[in-house]
CSV table of C-alpha atoms in Angstrom, one decimal:
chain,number,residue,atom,x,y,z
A,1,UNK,CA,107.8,99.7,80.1
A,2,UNK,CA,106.1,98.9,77.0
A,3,UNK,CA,103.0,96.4,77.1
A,4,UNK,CA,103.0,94.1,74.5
A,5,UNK,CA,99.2,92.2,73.4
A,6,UNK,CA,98.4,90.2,71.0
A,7,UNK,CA,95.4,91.7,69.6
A,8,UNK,CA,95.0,95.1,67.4
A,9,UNK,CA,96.2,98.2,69.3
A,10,UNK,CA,92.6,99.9,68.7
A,11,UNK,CA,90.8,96.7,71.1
A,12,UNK,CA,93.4,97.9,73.9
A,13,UNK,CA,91.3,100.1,75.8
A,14,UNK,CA,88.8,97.1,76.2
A,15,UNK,CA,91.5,95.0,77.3
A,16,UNK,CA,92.7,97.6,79.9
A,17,UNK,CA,88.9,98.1,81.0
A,18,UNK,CA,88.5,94.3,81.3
A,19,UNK,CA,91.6,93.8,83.5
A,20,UNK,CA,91.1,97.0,85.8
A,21,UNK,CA,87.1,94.9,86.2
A,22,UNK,CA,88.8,92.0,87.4
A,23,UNK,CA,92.1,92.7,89.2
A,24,UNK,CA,91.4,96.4,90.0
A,25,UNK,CA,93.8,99.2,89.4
A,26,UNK,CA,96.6,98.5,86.0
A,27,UNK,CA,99.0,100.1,88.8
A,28,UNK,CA,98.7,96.9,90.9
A,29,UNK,CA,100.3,94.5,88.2
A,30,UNK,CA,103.4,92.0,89.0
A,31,UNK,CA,106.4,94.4,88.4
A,32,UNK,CA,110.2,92.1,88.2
A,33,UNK,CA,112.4,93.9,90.4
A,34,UNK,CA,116.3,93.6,90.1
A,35,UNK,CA,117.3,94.2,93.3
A,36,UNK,CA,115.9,92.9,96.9
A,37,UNK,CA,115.0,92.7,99.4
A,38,UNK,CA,112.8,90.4,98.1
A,39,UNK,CA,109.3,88.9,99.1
A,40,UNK,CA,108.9,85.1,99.4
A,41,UNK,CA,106.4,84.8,96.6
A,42,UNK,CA,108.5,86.3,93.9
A,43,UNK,CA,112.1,84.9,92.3
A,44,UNK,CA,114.6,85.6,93.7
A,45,UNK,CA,118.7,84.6,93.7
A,46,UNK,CA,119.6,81.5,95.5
A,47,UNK,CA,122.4,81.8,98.4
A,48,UNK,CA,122.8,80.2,102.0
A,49,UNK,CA,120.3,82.2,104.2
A,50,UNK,CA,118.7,80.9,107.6
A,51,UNK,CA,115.2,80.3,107.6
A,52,UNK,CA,113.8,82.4,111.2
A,53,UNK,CA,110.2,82.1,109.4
A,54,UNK,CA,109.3,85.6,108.7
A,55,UNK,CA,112.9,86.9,107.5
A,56,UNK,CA,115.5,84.5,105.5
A,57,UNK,CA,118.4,86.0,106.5
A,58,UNK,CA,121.8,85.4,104.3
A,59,UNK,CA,124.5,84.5,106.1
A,60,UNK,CA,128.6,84.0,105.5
A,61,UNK,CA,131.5,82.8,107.5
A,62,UNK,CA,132.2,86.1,109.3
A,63,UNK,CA,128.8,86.8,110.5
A,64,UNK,CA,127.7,86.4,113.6
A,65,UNK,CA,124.2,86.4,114.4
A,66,UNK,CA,122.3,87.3,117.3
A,67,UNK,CA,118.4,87.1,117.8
A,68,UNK,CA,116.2,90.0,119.5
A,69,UNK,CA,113.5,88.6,121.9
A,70,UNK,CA,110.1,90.3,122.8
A,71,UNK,CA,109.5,88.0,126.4
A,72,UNK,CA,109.3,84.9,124.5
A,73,UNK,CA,108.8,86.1,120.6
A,74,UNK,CA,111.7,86.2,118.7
A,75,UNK,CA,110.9,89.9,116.8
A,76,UNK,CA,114.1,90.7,114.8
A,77,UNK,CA,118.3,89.9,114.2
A,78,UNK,CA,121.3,90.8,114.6
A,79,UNK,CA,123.8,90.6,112.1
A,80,UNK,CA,127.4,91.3,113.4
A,81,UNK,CA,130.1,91.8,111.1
A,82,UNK,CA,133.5,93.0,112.3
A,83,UNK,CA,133.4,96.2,114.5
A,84,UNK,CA,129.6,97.0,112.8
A,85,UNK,CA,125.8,95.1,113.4
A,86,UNK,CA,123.1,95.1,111.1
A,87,UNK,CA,119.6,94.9,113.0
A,88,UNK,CA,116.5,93.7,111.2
A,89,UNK,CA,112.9,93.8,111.9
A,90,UNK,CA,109.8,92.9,109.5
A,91,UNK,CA,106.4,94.6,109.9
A,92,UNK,CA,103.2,94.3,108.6
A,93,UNK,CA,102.3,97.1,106.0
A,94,UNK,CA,99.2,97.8,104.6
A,95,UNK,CA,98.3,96.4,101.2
A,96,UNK,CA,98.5,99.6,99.1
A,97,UNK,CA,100.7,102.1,100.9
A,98,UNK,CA,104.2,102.3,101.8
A,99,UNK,CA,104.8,103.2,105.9
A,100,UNK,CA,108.4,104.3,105.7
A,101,UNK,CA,107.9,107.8,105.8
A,102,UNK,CA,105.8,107.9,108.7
A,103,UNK,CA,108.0,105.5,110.1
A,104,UNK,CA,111.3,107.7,109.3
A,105,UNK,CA,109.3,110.9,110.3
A,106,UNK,CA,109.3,109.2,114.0
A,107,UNK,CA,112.6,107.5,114.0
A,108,UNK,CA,113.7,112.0,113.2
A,109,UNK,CA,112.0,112.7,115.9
A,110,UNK,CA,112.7,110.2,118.5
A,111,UNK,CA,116.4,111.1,117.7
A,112,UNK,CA,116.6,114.5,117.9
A,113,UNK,CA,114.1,113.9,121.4
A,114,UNK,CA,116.7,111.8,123.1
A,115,UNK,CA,119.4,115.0,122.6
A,116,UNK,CA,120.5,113.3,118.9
A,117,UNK,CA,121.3,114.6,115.3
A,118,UNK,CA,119.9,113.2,112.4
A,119,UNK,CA,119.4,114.0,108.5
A,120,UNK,CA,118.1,112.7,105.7
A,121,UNK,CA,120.2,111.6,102.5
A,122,UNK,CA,119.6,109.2,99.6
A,123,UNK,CA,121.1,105.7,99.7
A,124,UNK,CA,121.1,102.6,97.6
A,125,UNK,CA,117.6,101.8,98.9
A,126,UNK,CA,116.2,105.1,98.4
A,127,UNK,CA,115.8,107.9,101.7
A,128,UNK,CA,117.4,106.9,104.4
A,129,UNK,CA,118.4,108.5,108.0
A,130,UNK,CA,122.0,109.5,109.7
A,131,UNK,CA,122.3,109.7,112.7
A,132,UNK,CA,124.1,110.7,115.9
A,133,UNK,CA,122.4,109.1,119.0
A,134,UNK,CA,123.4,109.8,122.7
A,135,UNK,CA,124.7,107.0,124.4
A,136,UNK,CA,126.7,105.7,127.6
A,137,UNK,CA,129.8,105.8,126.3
A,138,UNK,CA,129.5,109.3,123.5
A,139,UNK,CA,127.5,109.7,120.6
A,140,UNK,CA,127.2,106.6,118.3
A,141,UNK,CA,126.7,106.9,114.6
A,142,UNK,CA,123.6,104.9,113.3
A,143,UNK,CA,121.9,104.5,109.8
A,144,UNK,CA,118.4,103.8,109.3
A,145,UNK,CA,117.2,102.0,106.2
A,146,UNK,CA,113.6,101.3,105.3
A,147,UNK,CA,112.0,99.4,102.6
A,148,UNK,CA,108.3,99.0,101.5
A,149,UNK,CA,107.4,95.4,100.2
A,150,UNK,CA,104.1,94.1,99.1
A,151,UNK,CA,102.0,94.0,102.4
A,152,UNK,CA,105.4,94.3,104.6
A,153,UNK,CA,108.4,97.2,106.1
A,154,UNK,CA,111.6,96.0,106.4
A,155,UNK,CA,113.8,98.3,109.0
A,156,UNK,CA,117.7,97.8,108.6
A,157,UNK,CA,120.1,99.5,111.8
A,158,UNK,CA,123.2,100.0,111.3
A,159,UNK,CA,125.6,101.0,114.1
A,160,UNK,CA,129.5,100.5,115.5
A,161,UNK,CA,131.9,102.2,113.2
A,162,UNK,CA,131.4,106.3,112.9
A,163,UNK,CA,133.1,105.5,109.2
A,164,UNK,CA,133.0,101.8,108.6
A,165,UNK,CA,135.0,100.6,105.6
A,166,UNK,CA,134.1,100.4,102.1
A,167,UNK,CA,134.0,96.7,102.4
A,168,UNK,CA,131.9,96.3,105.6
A,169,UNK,CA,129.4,98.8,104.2
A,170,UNK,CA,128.9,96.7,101.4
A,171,UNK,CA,128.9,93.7,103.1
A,172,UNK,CA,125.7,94.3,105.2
A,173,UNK,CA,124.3,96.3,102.3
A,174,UNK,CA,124.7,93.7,100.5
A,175,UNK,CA,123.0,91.5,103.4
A,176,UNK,CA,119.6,93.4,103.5
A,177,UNK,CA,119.5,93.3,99.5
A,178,UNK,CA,119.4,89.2,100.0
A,179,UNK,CA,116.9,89.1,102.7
A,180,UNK,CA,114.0,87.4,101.6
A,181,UNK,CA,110.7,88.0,104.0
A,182,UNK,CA,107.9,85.8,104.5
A,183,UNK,CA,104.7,87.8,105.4
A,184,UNK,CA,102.4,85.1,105.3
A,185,UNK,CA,98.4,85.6,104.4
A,186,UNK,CA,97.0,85.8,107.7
A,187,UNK,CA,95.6,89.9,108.8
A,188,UNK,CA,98.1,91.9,110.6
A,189,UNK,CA,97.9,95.2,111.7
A,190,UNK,CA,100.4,97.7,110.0
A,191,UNK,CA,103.5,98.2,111.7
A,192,UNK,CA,102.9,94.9,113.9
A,193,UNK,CA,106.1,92.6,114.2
A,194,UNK,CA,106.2,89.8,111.8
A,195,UNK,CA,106.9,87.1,114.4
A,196,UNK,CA,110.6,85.2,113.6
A,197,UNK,CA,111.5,81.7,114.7
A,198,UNK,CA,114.6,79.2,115.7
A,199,UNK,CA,115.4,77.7,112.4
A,200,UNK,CA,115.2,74.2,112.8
A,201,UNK,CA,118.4,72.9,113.4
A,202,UNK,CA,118.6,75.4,116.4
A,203,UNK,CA,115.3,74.2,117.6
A,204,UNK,CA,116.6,70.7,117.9
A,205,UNK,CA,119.1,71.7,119.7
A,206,UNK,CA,117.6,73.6,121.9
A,207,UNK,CA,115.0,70.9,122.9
A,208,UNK,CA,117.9,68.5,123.3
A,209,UNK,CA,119.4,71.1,126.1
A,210,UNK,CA,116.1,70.6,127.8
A,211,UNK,CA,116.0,67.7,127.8
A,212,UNK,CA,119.1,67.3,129.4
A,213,UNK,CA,121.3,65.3,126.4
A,214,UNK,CA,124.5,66.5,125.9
A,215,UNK,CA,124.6,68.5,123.1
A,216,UNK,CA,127.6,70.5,121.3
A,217,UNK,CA,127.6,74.7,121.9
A,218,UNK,CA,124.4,76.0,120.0
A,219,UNK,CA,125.3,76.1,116.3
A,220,UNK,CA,122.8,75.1,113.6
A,221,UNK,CA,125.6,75.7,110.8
A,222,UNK,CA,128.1,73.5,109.5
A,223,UNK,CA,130.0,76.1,108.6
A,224,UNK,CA,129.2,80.0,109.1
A,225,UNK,CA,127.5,82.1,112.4
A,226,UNK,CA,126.6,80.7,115.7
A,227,UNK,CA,122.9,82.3,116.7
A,228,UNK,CA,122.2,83.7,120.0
A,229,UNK,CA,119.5,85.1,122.0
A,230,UNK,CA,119.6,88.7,123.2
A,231,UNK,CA,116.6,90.3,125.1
């Protein structure tokens, strides 16, 4: 990309010098990216998403969506769309390094421990991992997706379907290229869970269950994808 400044090209190296004195490396500087997902502190397109704190997760009519729960913590969702689910889980990442390979090196591993098949290919979000994972009922097909962000991993599962249709794949592709996460400022160790959360029409409602008010089914969404809680 091509830096424009307004003074004389021959004061540039000062300028560079200057800049790397106060901010550090030139290689940290804002980049725009077209495509998310997408951090909280940088634009990004508006569309209805839920707010569960760390992730803003967009949602349609046809999803369903279905909350993972570590004892109490909620640590990660569920997004099911016809016969396939989309899982989702934020991690903390350290400031100046990326952790999906490690994290797909293990993922290989842990597959091919359990009696699986995997391999690597390139998708839309860069390398991602195929798989064939033993389970009760036959081998299921999954696909891991993994995507660094400033100071956070995203991890995208995607399972059901051996071949799911052009549409549903890029439906839920389409669905972790509009989540937006929310890291936050406070330390966190790399690869530690960013914590989610009831959004808050949910959390009403859930308070108003224990309370003991009568309260409709649990549905935070006039229109759209009941939540629910799955440990």
């Amino acid at each position: 990309m091509r830096k424009v400044f307004g003074r004389r090209r021959r004061e540039e190296p000062r300028a560079q010098a200057e800049q790397v004195e106060r901010n550090g490396p030139l290689e940290e500087e804002a980049q725009v990216r077209e495509s998310g997902p997408w951090d909280s502190g940088e634009p990004y397109p508006e569309r209805e998403r839920v707010d569960l704190g760390g992730l803003r997760l967009p949602v349609d009519p046809g999803f369903e969506v279905q909350l993972n729960l570590a004892g109490d913590h909620i640590v990660g969702a569920v997004v099911i769309f016809e016969d396939s689910a989309l899982q989702v889980h934020a991690f903390a990442a350290p400031k100046r390094s990326g952790i999906w390979d490690e994290v797909r090196a293990e993922l290989a591993e842990g597959v091919r421990g359990a009696g699986g098949t995997v391999e690597e290919r390139e998708g839309p979000f860069g390398a991602e991992l195929v798989a064939r994972v033993p389970g009760e009922e036959g081998a299921q097909s999954v696909r891991y997706i993994g995507v660094d962000g400033p100071r956070w991993f995203l991890r995208a599962v995607v399972s059901g379907r051996a071949e799911p249709s052009e549409e549903v794949t890029a439906t839920l592709e389409g669905v972790v290229r509009d989540i937006v996460v929310v890291r936050g400022d406070e330390p966190m160790a790399p690869k530690e869970a960013i914590e989610l959360r009831l959004p808050p029409e949910a959390r009403q409602a859930v308070e108003q269950q224990a309370g003991g008010r009568d309260t409709p089914d649990l549905n935070p969404f006039d229109r759209g994808p009941e939540i629910a809680e799955i440990r």
